[in-house]
């Protein structure tokens, strides 16, 4: 009994010494895992019959959720910025170009040809082609300096000198141009002539070095839109390959499309050499068509040649083998006709 009391007193002495050495632990609330009569003290070994066990220290308070985490300034170094005045200037510029038919007209959306040439001339006087675009409005990225800008729209075109610096430069080129659409008929209330037999030539009123009107556009098909500078032109309608020609002066107005119809005083005749009226055409016949004054208008070979002739009277001569036959033919405007020449003694040509 005395031995048990001595052991108990010794244990109480050790416990009291440890508590005195750790005053903060004496303030732990009673009960629960933090200490007191109902639980062990954290960080101390539990006495018992088995091996001693070291309890882990109590976990601290959980961190706050992200939504309530207080703001903290960034610890990254500040980004270095430069004043605008110290930024190097751009080495290129953008030239934005639009073309218009008139100063107050809308930009042309298609059909424009742009060519940009350098300002400096080479030894032969030519300038370097810097850029080229086709379509409507166009943007060009260029080095600062002077350039020659060509703007073409059909047969209308102009060249302007521009100077670009840095940044964006916008320029509008005014062509002062319009358009015409040509057709021809052989008389009032008659249908337009077939495009296979008809074409137009357009001439300027200015003269070339030979004293002839300058050709502007040749072999223009009927119905085609021809874009021209606004001024007066001379138009020649060519109907067939012989002598059916009609000329007229036309005015092209800036920003306008004009439909112009010319009247051809002509008709188409189809020839055949026959042994009797309504008979079979004789092949390998050579034909010549002369004016009443004896001037050759046109010629051809075949059994059924066709010719477009201006209104008037003509001598038609057919040559077959050793025979030559002729007939006087009157051409009336708009009245196409089939013409027979009889290979008989009565229509033999006389010298």
Coordinates of C-alpha atoms in Angstrom, one line a residue:
X1 CA 0.0 0.0 0.0
X2 CA 2.8 2.4 0.9
X3 CA 4.5 1.5 -2.4
X4 CA 1.3 2.4 -4.4
X5 CA 1.0 5.7 -2.7
X6 CA 4.6 6.6 -3.4
X7 CA 4.2 5.8 -7.1
X8 CA 1.0 7.9 -7.3
X9 CA 2.7 10.8 -5.7
X10 CA 5.6 10.6 -8.1
X11 CA 3.3 10.8 -11.1
X12 CA 1.4 13.8 -9.8
X13 CA 4.6 15.6 -9.2
X14 CA 5.7 15.0 -12.8
X15 CA 2.4 16.2 -14.2
X16 CA 2.4 19.4 -12.1
X17 CA 5.9 20.2 -13.3
X18 CA 5.0 19.9 -16.9
X19 CA 1.9 22.1 -16.5
X20 CA 3.9 24.8 -14.8
X21 CA 6.5 24.7 -17.6
X22 CA 3.7 25.3 -20.3
X23 CA 1.4 27.9 -18.9
X24 CA -0.5 28.4 -22.2
X25 CA -1.7 24.9 -22.0
X26 CA -3.3 25.6 -18.7
X27 CA -5.6 28.0 -20.4
X28 CA -7.1 25.3 -22.8
X29 CA -10.9 25.0 -22.3
X30 CA -12.0 22.0 -20.4
X31 CA -13.3 19.0 -22.1
X32 CA -13.0 17.9 -25.7
X33 CA -9.8 17.2 -27.6
X34 CA -8.2 20.4 -26.5
X35 CA -7.5 19.4 -22.8
X36 CA -9.2 19.5 -19.4
X37 CA -10.5 16.5 -17.5
X38 CA -12.3 15.0 -20.4
X39 CA -9.4 14.8 -22.9
X40 CA -5.6 14.7 -23.4
X41 CA -3.5 17.8 -24.0
X42 CA -2.2 18.2 -27.5
X43 CA 1.5 17.7 -28.0
X44 CA 1.8 15.4 -25.0
X45 CA 2.1 11.6 -24.6
X46 CA -0.9 9.8 -23.2
X47 CA -0.1 7.5 -20.3
X48 CA -1.5 4.0 -20.4
X49 CA -0.6 0.3 -20.4
X50 CA 0.5 0.4 -24.0
X51 CA 3.3 2.3 -25.8
X52 CA 3.2 6.0 -25.4
X53 CA 1.4 7.9 -28.3
X54 CA 2.3 11.5 -29.4
X55 CA -0.8 13.4 -30.3
X56 CA -0.6 15.8 -33.2
X57 CA -1.0 19.5 -32.5
X58 CA -4.5 21.0 -33.2
X59 CA -5.1 22.2 -36.8
X60 CA -5.3 25.9 -37.2
X61 CA -8.3 27.8 -38.7
X62 CA -9.3 27.1 -42.3
X63 CA -8.4 29.7 -44.9
X64 CA -11.2 32.1 -46.1
X65 CA -12.9 31.3 -49.4
X66 CA -11.7 33.0 -52.6
X67 CA -14.7 35.3 -52.7
X68 CA -13.8 36.9 -49.4
X69 CA -10.0 36.8 -49.7
X70 CA -8.9 40.4 -49.0
X71 CA -7.2 42.2 -52.0
X72 CA -3.4 42.0 -52.0
X73 CA -1.3 44.1 -54.4
X74 CA 0.7 42.3 -57.1
X75 CA 4.3 41.6 -56.3
X76 CA 5.2 41.5 -60.0
X77 CA 7.5 44.4 -61.2
X78 CA 5.6 47.2 -62.9
X79 CA 5.4 47.3 -66.7
X80 CA 7.6 49.9 -68.3
X81 CA 5.7 52.3 -70.5
X82 CA 7.1 54.9 -72.9
X83 CA 5.5 58.3 -73.7
X84 CA 4.0 58.5 -77.2
X85 CA 6.7 61.0 -78.2
X86 CA 9.4 58.4 -77.8
X87 CA 7.7 55.8 -80.1
X88 CA 9.4 55.5 -83.5
X89 CA 7.3 56.8 -86.4
X90 CA 5.8 54.3 -88.9
X91 CA 7.9 53.6 -91.9
X92 CA 5.0 53.0 -94.3
X93 CA 1.7 54.7 -95.2
X94 CA -1.6 53.6 -96.5
X95 CA -2.9 55.3 -99.7
X96 CA -6.7 54.8 -100.0
X97 CA -8.1 55.5 -103.5
X98 CA -11.6 55.8 -104.9
X99 CA -12.7 56.7 -108.4
X100 CA -15.7 58.7 -109.4
X101 CA -17.2 59.7 -112.8
X102 CA -18.2 63.1 -111.4
X103 CA -17.1 65.1 -108.3
X104 CA -20.4 64.4 -106.6
X105 CA -20.9 60.9 -108.0
X106 CA -20.7 57.7 -106.0
X107 CA -17.5 55.6 -106.0
X108 CA -17.1 53.3 -108.9
X109 CA -17.5 49.7 -107.6
X110 CA -15.9 47.7 -110.4
X111 CA -13.9 47.9 -113.6
X112 CA -11.3 50.3 -112.4
X113 CA -7.6 49.8 -113.1
X114 CA -5.1 51.3 -110.6
X115 CA -1.4 51.6 -111.3
X116 CA 1.1 53.2 -108.9
X117 CA 4.4 54.4 -110.4
X118 CA 7.5 55.7 -108.6
X119 CA 8.4 59.3 -108.9
X120 CA 12.0 58.8 -110.1
X121 CA 12.6 58.3 -113.8
X122 CA 15.0 55.7 -115.1
X123 CA 17.6 56.4 -117.8
X124 CA 15.1 55.7 -120.5
X125 CA 12.5 58.0 -118.9
X126 CA 10.3 55.2 -117.6
X127 CA 9.1 55.0 -114.0
X128 CA 8.9 51.9 -111.9
X129 CA 5.5 50.2 -111.5
X130 CA 5.2 49.9 -107.7
X131 CA 1.7 48.3 -107.5
X132 CA -1.4 47.5 -109.5
X133 CA -5.0 46.7 -108.6
X134 CA -8.2 45.9 -110.5
X135 CA -11.8 46.4 -109.2
X136 CA -13.3 49.4 -107.4
X137 CA -11.7 51.3 -104.5
X138 CA -8.2 50.1 -103.4
X139 CA -5.7 50.6 -100.6
X140 CA -1.9 50.6 -101.1
X141 CA 0.8 50.3 -98.5
X142 CA 3.6 52.5 -99.6
X143 CA 6.8 54.1 -98.3
X144 CA 6.6 57.8 -97.7
X145 CA 7.3 59.8 -100.8
X146 CA 5.9 61.0 -104.1
X147 CA 4.1 58.8 -106.6
X148 CA 2.1 59.0 -109.9
X149 CA -1.3 57.3 -109.7
X150 CA -3.0 56.1 -112.9
X151 CA -6.7 55.5 -112.8
X152 CA -8.3 53.8 -115.8
X153 CA -12.0 53.0 -116.5
X154 CA -12.6 51.6 -119.9
X155 CA -11.3 54.2 -122.4
X156 CA -11.3 56.9 -119.8
X157 CA -8.2 57.4 -117.7
X158 CA -6.2 60.0 -115.9
X159 CA -2.9 60.3 -114.0
X160 CA -2.3 62.3 -110.8
X161 CA 0.7 63.0 -108.7
X162 CA 0.4 62.3 -105.0
X163 CA 2.7 62.6 -102.0
X164 CA 2.3 60.3 -99.0
X165 CA 3.8 60.7 -95.5
X166 CA 3.0 58.4 -92.6
X167 CA -0.4 57.1 -91.6
X168 CA -3.4 57.1 -93.8
X169 CA -4.0 59.3 -96.9
X170 CA -7.3 59.1 -98.7
X171 CA -7.7 60.5 -102.3
X172 CA -10.6 60.5 -104.8
X173 CA -9.9 60.5 -108.5
X174 CA -12.5 62.2 -110.7
X175 CA -12.6 60.8 -114.2
X176 CA -15.2 63.2 -115.7
X177 CA -16.4 60.3 -117.9
X178 CA -19.6 58.6 -119.0
X179 CA -20.7 55.8 -121.3
X180 CA -22.5 54.9 -124.5
X181 CA -24.3 51.9 -125.8
X182 CA -24.7 51.7 -129.6
X183 CA -27.1 49.9 -131.9
X184 CA -28.4 50.4 -135.5
X185 CA -31.5 49.7 -137.5
X186 CA -32.4 49.9 -141.2
X187 CA -35.4 52.0 -140.8
X188 CA -38.2 53.2 -138.4
X189 CA -39.9 50.4 -136.5
X190 CA -37.4 47.9 -137.7
X191 CA -35.6 45.5 -135.3
X192 CA -31.9 46.1 -134.3
X193 CA -29.4 44.7 -136.8
X194 CA -27.7 41.4 -136.1
X195 CA -24.5 41.8 -134.1
X196 CA -22.7 39.3 -136.4
X197 CA -23.0 41.9 -139.3
X198 CA -22.6 45.1 -137.3
X199 CA -19.7 46.9 -135.5
X200 CA -18.8 50.4 -134.6
X201 CA -15.7 52.5 -134.7
X202 CA -15.3 55.6 -132.4
X203 CA -13.0 58.4 -133.3
X204 CA -11.9 61.5 -131.4
X205 CA -12.4 64.9 -133.0
X206 CA -8.7 65.5 -132.5
X207 CA -6.4 64.7 -135.4
X208 CA -3.3 62.4 -135.4
X209 CA 0.0 63.1 -137.0
X210 CA -1.4 62.1 -140.5
X211 CA -4.2 64.6 -140.2
X212 CA -6.8 61.8 -139.6
X213 CA -9.2 61.6 -136.6
X214 CA -7.7 59.7 -133.7
X215 CA -9.2 56.2 -133.2
X216 CA -10.5 55.8 -129.7
X217 CA -12.3 52.4 -129.9
X218 CA -12.5 50.1 -132.9
X219 CA -14.7 47.1 -133.7
X220 CA -17.2 47.7 -130.9
X221 CA -20.0 45.3 -130.7
X222 CA -23.6 46.6 -130.6
X223 CA -25.0 46.7 -127.1
X224 CA -21.6 46.9 -125.4
X225 CA -21.1 49.7 -122.9
X226 CA -18.2 51.9 -123.9
X227 CA -16.8 54.1 -121.1
X228 CA -15.3 57.3 -122.5
X229 CA -14.2 60.8 -121.3
X230 CA -17.0 63.3 -121.5
X231 CA -16.8 65.0 -124.9
X232 CA -17.9 64.8 -128.5
X233 CA -17.0 61.8 -130.8
X234 CA -17.6 60.6 -134.3
X235 CA -19.1 57.2 -134.6
X236 CA -19.0 55.0 -137.7
X237 CA -21.5 52.1 -138.0
X238 CA -20.1 49.3 -140.2
X239 CA -22.9 47.1 -141.6
X240 CA -21.3 44.2 -143.5
X241 CA -18.0 44.3 -145.2
X242 CA -18.8 46.3 -148.3
X243 CA -20.0 49.9 -148.4
X244 CA -22.8 50.2 -145.8
X245 CA -21.4 52.9 -143.5
X246 CA -23.2 55.4 -141.4
X247 CA -21.6 58.2 -139.4
X248 CA -22.8 60.4 -136.6
X249 CA -21.5 62.8 -134.0
X250 CA -22.4 61.8 -130.4
X251 CA -21.9 63.5 -127.1
X252 CA -20.8 61.6 -124.0
X253 CA -22.0 63.1 -120.8
X254 CA -20.2 62.7 -117.5
X255 CA -21.9 60.3 -115.1
X256 CA -24.5 59.3 -117.8
X257 CA -25.0 56.2 -119.9
X258 CA -26.5 57.1 -123.3
X259 CA -28.2 54.7 -125.6
X260 CA -27.6 55.7 -129.2
X261 CA -29.2 54.1 -132.3
X262 CA -28.0 54.8 -135.8
X263 CA -29.9 54.2 -139.0
X264 CA -28.2 52.2 -141.8
X265 CA -29.6 52.8 -145.3
X266 CA -28.7 49.3 -146.5
X267 CA -29.9 45.8 -147.1
X268 CA -28.5 42.3 -147.5
X269 CA -28.8 40.5 -150.9
X270 CA -28.0 36.8 -151.6
X271 CA -26.9 36.0 -155.1
X272 CA -27.1 32.8 -157.2
X273 CA -26.4 32.0 -160.8
X274 CA -29.0 29.7 -162.3
X275 CA -29.7 28.2 -165.7
X276 CA -33.4 29.1 -165.5
X277 CA -35.6 31.0 -163.0
X278 CA -35.9 29.1 -159.8
X279 CA -33.3 26.6 -160.8
X280 CA -30.3 25.1 -159.0
X281 CA -27.5 27.5 -158.0
X282 CA -24.4 26.9 -160.1
X283 CA -21.3 26.3 -157.9
X284 CA -17.8 27.8 -158.3
X285 CA -19.2 31.1 -159.5
X286 CA -17.1 34.3 -159.1
X287 CA -19.0 37.4 -158.3
X288 CA -18.2 41.1 -158.7
X289 CA -20.5 44.0 -157.6
X290 CA -20.0 47.4 -159.3
X291 CA -21.5 50.9 -158.9
X292 CA -23.3 52.3 -161.8
X293 CA -20.1 54.3 -162.5
X294 CA -18.2 51.1 -162.8
X295 CA -16.3 51.2 -159.5
X296 CA -15.8 47.8 -157.7
X297 CA -17.7 47.6 -154.4
X298 CA -17.0 44.0 -153.4
X299 CA -16.5 40.5 -154.7
X300 CA -16.7 36.9 -153.6
X301 CA -16.9 33.3 -154.7
X302 CA -19.6 30.7 -154.1
X303 CA -23.0 29.4 -155.0
X304 CA -24.9 31.5 -152.5
X305 CA -22.8 34.5 -151.4
X306 CA -24.5 37.3 -149.4
X307 CA -23.5 40.9 -149.4
X308 CA -24.6 43.9 -147.4
X309 CA -24.9 46.9 -149.7
X310 CA -25.8 50.5 -149.1
X311 CA -29.1 51.6 -150.7
X312 CA -28.7 52.2 -154.5
X313 CA -28.3 50.6 -157.9
X314 CA -25.5 48.1 -158.7
X315 CA -24.3 45.9 -161.5
X316 CA -23.9 42.3 -160.4
X317 CA -21.5 40.2 -162.6
X318 CA -21.3 36.4 -162.4
X319 CA -18.3 34.6 -163.9
X320 CA -18.6 30.8 -164.4
X321 CA -16.1 28.8 -166.6
X322 CA -15.9 30.8 -169.8
X323 CA -19.2 32.7 -169.4
X324 CA -19.9 36.1 -167.8
X325 CA -23.4 37.2 -167.0
X326 CA -24.7 40.4 -165.4
X327 CA -27.8 42.0 -164.0
X328 CA -28.8 45.4 -162.6
X329 CA -29.9 45.2 -159.0
X330 CA -31.6 47.9 -156.9
X331 CA -31.1 47.7 -153.2
X332 CA -33.8 49.2 -150.9
X333 CA -33.0 49.9 -147.3
X334 CA -34.2 47.3 -144.9
X335 CA -35.5 45.0 -147.7
X336 CA -33.2 41.9 -147.8
X337 CA -33.6 39.9 -151.0
X338 CA -32.5 36.9 -153.0
X339 CA -31.2 37.8 -156.5
X340 CA -31.0 35.4 -159.4
X341 CA -28.7 35.9 -162.4
X342 CA -29.6 33.9 -165.4
X343 CA -26.8 32.1 -167.2
X344 CA -28.4 32.8 -170.6
X345 CA -27.4 34.6 -173.7
X346 CA -29.8 37.4 -172.7
X347 CA -27.7 38.2 -169.5
X348 CA -24.3 37.7 -170.9
X349 CA -22.0 40.5 -170.0
X350 CA -20.9 42.7 -173.0
X351 CA -17.5 44.4 -173.1

